[in-house]
Short mmCIF file of N, CA, C and O in Angstrom, two decimals:
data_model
loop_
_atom_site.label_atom_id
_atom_site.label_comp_id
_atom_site.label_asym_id
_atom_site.label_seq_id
_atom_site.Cartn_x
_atom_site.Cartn_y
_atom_site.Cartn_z
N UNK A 1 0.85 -1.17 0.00
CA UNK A 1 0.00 0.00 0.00
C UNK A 1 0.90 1.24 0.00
O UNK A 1 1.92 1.48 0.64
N UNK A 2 0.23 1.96 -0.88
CA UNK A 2 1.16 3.29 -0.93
C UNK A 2 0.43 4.74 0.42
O UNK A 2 -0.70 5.13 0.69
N UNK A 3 1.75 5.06 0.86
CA UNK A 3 1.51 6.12 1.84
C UNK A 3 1.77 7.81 1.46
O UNK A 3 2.36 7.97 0.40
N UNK A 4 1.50 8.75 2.02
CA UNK A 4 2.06 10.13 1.51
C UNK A 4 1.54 10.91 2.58
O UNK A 4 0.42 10.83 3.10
N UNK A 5 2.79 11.91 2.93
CA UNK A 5 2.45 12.59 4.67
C UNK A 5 3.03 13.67 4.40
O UNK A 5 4.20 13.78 4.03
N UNK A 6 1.97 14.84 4.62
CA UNK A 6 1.98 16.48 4.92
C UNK A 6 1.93 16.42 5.92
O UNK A 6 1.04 15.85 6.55
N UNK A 7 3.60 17.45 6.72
CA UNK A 7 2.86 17.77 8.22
C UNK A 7 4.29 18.49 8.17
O UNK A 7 4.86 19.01 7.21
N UNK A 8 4.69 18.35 9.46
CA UNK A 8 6.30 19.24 10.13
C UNK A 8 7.52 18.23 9.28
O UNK A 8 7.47 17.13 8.73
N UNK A 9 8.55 19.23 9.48
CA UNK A 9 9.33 18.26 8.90
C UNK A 9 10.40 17.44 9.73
O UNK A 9 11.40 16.88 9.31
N UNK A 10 10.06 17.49 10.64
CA UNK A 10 10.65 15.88 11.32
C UNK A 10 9.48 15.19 11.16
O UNK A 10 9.85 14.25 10.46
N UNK A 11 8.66 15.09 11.30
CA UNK A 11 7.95 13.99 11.33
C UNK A 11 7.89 13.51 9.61
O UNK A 11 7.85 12.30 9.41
N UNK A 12 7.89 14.30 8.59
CA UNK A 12 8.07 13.49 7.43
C UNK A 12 9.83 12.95 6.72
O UNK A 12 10.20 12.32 5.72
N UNK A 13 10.57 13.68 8.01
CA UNK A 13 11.59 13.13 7.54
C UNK A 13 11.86 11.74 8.17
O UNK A 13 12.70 10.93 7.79
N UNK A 14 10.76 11.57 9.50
CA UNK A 14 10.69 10.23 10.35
C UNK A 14 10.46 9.45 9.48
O UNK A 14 11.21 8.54 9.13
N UNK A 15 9.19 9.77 8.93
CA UNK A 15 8.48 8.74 7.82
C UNK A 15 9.10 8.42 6.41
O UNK A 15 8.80 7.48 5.66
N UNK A 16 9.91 9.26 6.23
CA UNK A 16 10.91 9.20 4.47
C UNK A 16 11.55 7.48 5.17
O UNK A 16 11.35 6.42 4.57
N UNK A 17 12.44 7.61 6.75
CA UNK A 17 13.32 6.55 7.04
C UNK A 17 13.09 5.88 6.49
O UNK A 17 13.86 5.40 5.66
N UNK A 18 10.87 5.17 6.84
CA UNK A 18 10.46 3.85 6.29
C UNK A 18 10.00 3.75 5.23
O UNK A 18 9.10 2.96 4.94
N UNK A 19 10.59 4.59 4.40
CA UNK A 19 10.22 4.78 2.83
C UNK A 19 8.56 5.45 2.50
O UNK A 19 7.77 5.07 1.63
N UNK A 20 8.43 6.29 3.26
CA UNK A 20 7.07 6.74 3.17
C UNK A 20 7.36 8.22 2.46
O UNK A 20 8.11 8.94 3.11
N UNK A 21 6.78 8.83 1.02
CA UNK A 21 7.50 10.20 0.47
C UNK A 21 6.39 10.64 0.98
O UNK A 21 5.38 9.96 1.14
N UNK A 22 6.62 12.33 1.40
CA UNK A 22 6.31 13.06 1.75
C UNK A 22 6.40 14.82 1.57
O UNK A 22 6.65 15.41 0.52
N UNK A 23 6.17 15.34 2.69
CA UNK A 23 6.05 16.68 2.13
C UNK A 23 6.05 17.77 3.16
O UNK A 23 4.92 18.05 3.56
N UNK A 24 7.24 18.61 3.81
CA UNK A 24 7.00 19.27 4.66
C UNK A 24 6.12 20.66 4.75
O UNK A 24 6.47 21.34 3.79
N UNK A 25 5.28 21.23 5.40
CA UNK A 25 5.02 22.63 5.31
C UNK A 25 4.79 23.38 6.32
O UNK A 25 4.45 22.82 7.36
N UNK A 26 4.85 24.21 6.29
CA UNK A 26 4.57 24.88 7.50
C UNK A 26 3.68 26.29 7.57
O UNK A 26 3.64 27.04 8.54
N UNK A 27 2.83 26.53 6.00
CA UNK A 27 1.95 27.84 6.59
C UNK A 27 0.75 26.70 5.22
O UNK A 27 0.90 25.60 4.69
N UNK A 28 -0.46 27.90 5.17
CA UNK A 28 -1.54 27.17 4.33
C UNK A 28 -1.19 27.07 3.22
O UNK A 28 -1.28 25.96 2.71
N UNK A 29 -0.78 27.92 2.61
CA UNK A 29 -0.56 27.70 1.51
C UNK A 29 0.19 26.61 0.58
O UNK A 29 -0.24 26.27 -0.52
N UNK A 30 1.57 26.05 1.26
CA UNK A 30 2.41 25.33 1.01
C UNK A 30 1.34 23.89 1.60
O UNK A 30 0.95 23.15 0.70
N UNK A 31 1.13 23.72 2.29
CA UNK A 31 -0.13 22.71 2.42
C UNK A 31 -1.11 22.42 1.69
O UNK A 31 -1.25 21.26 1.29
N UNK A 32 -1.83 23.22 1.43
CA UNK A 32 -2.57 23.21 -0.01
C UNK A 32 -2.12 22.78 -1.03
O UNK A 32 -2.61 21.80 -1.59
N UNK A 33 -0.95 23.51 -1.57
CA UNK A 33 -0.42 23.13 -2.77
C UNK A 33 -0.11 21.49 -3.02
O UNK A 33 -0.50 20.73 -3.91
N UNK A 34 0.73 21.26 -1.85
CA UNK A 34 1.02 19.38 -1.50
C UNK A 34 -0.45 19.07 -1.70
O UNK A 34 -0.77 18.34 -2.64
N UNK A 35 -1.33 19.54 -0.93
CA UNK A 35 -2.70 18.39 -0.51
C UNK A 35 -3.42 18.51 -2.14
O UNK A 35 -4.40 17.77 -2.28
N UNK A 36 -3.13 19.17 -3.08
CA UNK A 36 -3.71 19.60 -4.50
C UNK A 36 -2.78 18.16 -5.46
O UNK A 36 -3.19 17.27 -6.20
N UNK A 37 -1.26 18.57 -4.91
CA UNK A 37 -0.63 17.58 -5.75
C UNK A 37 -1.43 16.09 -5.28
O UNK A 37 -2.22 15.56 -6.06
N UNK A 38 -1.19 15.65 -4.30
CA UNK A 38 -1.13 14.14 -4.30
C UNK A 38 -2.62 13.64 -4.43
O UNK A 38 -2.84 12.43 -4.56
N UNK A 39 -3.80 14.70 -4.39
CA UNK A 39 -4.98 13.94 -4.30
C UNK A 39 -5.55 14.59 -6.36
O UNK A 39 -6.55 14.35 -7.03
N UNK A 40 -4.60 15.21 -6.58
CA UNK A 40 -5.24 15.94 -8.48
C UNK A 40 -6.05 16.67 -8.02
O UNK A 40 -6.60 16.96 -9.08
N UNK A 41 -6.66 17.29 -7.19
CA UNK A 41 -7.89 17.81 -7.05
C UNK A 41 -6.95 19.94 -7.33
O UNK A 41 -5.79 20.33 -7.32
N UNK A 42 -8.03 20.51 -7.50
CA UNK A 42 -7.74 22.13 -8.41
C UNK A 42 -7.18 22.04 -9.56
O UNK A 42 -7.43 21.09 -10.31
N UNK A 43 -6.18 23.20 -9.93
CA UNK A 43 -5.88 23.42 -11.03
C UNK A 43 -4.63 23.08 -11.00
O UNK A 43 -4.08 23.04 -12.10
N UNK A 44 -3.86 22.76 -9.88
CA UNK A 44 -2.73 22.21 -10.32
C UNK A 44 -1.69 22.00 -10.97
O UNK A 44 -1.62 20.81 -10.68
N UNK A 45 -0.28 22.27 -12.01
CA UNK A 45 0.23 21.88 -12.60
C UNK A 45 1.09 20.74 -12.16
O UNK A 45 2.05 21.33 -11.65
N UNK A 46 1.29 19.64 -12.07
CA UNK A 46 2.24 18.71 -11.71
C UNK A 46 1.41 17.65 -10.70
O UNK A 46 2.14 17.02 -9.93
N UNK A 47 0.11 17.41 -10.64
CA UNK A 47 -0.82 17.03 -9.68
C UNK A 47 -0.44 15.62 -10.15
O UNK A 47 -0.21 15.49 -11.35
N UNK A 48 -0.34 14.24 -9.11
CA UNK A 48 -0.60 13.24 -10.03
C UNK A 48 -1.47 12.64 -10.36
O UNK A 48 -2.48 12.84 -9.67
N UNK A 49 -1.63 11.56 -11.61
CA UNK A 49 -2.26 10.90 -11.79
C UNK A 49 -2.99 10.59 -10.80
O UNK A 49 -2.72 10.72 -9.61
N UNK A 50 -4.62 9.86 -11.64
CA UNK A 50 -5.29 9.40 -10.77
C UNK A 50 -4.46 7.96 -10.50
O UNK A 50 -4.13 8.39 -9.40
N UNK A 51 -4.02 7.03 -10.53
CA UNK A 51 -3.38 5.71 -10.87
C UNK A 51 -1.98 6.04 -9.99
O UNK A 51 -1.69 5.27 -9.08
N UNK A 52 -1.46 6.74 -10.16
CA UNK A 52 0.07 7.05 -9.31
C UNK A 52 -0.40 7.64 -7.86
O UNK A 52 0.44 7.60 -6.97
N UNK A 53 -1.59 8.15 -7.59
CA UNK A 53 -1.52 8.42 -6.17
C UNK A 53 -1.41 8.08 -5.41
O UNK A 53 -1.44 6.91 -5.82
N UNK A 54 -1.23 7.94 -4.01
CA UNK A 54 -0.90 6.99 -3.32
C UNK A 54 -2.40 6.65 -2.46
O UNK A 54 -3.25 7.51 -2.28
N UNK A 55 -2.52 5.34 -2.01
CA UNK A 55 -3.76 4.90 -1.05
C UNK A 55 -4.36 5.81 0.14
O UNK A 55 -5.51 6.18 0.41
N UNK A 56 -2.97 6.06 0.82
CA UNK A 56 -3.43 6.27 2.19
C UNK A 56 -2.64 7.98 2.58
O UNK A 56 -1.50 7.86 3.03
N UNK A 57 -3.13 9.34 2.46
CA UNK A 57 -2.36 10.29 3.03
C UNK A 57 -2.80 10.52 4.31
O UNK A 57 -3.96 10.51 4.72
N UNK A 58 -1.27 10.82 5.17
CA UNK A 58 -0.93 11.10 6.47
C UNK A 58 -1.12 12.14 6.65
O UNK A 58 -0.23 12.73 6.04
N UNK A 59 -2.01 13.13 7.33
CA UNK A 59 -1.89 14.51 7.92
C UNK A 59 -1.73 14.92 9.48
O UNK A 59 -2.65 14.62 10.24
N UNK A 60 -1.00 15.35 9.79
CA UNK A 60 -0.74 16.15 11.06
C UNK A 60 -2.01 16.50 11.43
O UNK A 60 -2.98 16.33 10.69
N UNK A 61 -2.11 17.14 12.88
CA UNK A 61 -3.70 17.68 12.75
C UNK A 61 -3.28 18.89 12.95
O UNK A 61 -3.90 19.54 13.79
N UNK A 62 -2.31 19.44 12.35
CA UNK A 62 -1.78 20.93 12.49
C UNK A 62 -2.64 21.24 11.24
O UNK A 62 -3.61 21.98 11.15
N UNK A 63 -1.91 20.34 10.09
CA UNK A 63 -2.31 20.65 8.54
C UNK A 63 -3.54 19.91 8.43
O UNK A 63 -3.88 19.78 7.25
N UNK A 64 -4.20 19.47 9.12
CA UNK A 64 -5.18 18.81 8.61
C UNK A 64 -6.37 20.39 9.32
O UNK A 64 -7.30 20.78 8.61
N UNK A 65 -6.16 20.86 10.33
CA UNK A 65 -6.73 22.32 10.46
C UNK A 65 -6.21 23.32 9.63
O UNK A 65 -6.56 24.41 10.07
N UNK A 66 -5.67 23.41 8.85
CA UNK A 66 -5.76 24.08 7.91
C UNK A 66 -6.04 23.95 6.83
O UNK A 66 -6.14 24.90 6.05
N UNK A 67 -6.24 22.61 6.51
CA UNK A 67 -6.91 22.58 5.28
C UNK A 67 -8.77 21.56 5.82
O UNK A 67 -9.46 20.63 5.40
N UNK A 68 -8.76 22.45 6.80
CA UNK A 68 -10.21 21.35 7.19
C UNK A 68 -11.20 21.63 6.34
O UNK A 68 -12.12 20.86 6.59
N UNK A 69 -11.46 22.32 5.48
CA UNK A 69 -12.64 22.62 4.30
C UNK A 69 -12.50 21.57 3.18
O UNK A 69 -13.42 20.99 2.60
N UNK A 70 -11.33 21.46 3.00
CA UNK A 70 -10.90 20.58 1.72
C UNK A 70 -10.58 19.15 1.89
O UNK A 70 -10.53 18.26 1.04
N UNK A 71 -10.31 19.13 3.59
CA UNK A 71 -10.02 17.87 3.86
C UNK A 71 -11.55 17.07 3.74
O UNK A 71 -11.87 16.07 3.09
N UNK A 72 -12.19 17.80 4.50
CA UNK A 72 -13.96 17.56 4.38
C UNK A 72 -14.45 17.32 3.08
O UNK A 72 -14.91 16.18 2.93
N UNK A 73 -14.48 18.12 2.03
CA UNK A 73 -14.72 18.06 0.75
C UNK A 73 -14.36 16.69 0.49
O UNK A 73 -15.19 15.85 0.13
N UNK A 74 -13.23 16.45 0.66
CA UNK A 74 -12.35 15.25 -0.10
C UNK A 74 -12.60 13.89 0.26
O UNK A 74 -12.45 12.94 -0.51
N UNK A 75 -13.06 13.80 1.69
CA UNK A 75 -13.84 12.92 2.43
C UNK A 75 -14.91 11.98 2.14
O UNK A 75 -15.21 10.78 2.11
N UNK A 76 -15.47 13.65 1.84
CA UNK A 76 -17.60 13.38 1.25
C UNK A 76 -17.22 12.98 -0.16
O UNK A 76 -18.14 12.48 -0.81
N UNK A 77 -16.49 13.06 -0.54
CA UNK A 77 -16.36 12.21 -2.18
C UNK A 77 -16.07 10.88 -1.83
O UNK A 77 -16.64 10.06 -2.55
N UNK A 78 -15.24 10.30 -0.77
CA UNK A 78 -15.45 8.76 -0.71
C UNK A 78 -14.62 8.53 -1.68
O UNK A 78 -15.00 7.59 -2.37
N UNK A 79 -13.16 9.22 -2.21
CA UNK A 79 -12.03 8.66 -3.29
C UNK A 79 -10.94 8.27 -2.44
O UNK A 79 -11.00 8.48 -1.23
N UNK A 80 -9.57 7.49 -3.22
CA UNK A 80 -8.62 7.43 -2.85
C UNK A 80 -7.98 8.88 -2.93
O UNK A 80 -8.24 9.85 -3.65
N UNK A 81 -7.33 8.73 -2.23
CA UNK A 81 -6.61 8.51 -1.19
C UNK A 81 -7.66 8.62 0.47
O UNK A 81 -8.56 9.38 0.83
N UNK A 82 -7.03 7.59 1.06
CA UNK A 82 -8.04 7.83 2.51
C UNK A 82 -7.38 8.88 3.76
O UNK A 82 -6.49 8.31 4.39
N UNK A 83 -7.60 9.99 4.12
CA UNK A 83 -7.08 10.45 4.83
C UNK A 83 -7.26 10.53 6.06
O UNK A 83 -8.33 10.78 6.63
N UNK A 84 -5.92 10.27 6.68
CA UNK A 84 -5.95 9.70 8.00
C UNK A 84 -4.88 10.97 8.82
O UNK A 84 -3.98 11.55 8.21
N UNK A 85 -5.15 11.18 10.05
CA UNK A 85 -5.19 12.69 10.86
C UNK A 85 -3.61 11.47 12.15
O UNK A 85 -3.69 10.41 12.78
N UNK A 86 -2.73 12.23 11.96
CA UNK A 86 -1.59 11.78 13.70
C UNK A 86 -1.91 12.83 14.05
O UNK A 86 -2.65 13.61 13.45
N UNK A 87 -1.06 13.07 15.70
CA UNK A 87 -0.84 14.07 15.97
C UNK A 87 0.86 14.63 15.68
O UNK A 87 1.88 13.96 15.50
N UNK A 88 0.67 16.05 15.72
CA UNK A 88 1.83 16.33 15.45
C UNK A 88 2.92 16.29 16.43
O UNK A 88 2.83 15.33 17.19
N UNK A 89 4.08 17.17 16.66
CA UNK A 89 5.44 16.93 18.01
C UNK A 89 4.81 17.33 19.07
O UNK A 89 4.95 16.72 20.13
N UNK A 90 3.99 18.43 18.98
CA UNK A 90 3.45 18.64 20.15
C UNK A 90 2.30 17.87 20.98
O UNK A 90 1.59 18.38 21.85
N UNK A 91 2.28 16.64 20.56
CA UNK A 91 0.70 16.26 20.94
C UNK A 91 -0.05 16.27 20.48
O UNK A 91 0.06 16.94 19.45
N UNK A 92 -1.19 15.77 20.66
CA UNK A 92 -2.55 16.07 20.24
C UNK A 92 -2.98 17.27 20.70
O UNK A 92 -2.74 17.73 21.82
N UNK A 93 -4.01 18.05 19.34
CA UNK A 93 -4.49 19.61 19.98
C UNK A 93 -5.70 19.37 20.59
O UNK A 93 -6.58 18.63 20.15
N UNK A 94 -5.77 20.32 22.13
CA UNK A 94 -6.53 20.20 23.01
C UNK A 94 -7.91 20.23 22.27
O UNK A 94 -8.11 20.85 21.23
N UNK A 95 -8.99 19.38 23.06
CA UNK A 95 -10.20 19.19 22.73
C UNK A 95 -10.51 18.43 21.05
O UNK A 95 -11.59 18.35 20.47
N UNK A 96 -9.46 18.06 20.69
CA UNK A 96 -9.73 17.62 19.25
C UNK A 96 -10.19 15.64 19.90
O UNK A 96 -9.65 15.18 20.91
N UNK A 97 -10.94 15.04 19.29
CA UNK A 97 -11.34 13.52 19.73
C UNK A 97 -10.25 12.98 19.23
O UNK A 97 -9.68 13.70 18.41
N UNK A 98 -9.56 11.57 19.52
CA UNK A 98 -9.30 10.51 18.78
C UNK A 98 -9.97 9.91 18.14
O UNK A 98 -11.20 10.00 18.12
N UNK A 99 -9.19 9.04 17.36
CA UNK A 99 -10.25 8.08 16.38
C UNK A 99 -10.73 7.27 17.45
O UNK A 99 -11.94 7.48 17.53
N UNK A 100 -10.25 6.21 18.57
CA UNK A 100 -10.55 5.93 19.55
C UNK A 100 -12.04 5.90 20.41
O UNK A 100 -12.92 5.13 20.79
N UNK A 101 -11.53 7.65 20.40
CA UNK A 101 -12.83 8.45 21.57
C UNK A 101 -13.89 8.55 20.26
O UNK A 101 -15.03 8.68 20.70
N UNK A 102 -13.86 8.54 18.93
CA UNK A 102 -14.76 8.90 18.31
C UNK A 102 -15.79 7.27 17.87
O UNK A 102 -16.99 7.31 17.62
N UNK A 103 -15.12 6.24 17.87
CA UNK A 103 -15.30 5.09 17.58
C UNK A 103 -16.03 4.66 18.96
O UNK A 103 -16.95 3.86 18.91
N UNK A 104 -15.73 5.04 19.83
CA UNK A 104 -16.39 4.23 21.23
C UNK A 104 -17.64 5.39 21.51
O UNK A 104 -18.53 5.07 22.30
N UNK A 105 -17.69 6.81 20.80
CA UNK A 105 -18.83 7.37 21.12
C UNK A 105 -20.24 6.80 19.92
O UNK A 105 -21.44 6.59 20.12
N UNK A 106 -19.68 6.74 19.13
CA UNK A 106 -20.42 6.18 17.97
C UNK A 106 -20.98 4.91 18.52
O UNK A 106 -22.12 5.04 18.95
N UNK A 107 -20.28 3.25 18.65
CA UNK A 107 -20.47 2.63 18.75
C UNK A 107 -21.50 2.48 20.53
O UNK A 107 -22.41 1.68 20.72
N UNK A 108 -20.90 3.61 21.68
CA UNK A 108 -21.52 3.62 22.83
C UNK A 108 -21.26 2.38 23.86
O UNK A 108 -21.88 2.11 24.89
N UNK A 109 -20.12 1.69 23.25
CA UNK A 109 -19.34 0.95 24.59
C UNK A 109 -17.92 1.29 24.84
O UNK A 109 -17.39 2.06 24.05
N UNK A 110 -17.29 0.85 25.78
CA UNK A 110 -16.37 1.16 26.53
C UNK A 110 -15.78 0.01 26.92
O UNK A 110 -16.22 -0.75 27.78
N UNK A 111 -14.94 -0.11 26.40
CA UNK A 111 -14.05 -0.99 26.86
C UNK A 111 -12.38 -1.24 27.55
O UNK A 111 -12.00 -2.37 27.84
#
């Protein structure tokens, strides 16, 4: 399965180690631009293929709040790539759920 991770750049230089390519940024814009390349979505020049993208993109939940309009958008279409939220160096940002806490509120057990 193919992987691809926007976020800080230690953490995508963590992930290059295990052969995971990636993409550092650090304001919206440069986030956008990455999150345009790897999923084709805008106008793009250099976006890839639908066929070369990768399965699964990694977002920080730094960059995944900044691009939360588009991340949403991209969601409600139900395409590849599936995007999946870490937290970034600092932790998880206060009051945001885990997948965890969101899976056991849904489902309503506790285990």
């Amino acid at each position: 399965m193919e992987y691809f991770i926007i976020g800080e750049r230690e953490l995508v230089l963590g992930f290059m180690l295990a052969g995971v390519k990636g993409v550092a940024v650090t304001n919206r814009h440069d986030a956008l631009d990455a999150f345009h390349m790897v999923t084709g979505s805008g106008n793009l020049v250099g976006a890839l293929a639908k066929e070369n993208r990768p399965k699964v993109l990694i977002l920080t939940e730094d960059v995944s709040d900044m691009l939360s309009k588009e991340v949403l958008d991209w969601q409600m279409k139900g395409e590849a790539p599936l995007i999946v939220e870490i937290p970034g160096l600092q932790g998880r940002i206060a009051g945001k759920k885990s997948l965890t806490e969101s899976i056991r509120e849904a489902v309503g057990i506790q285990i």
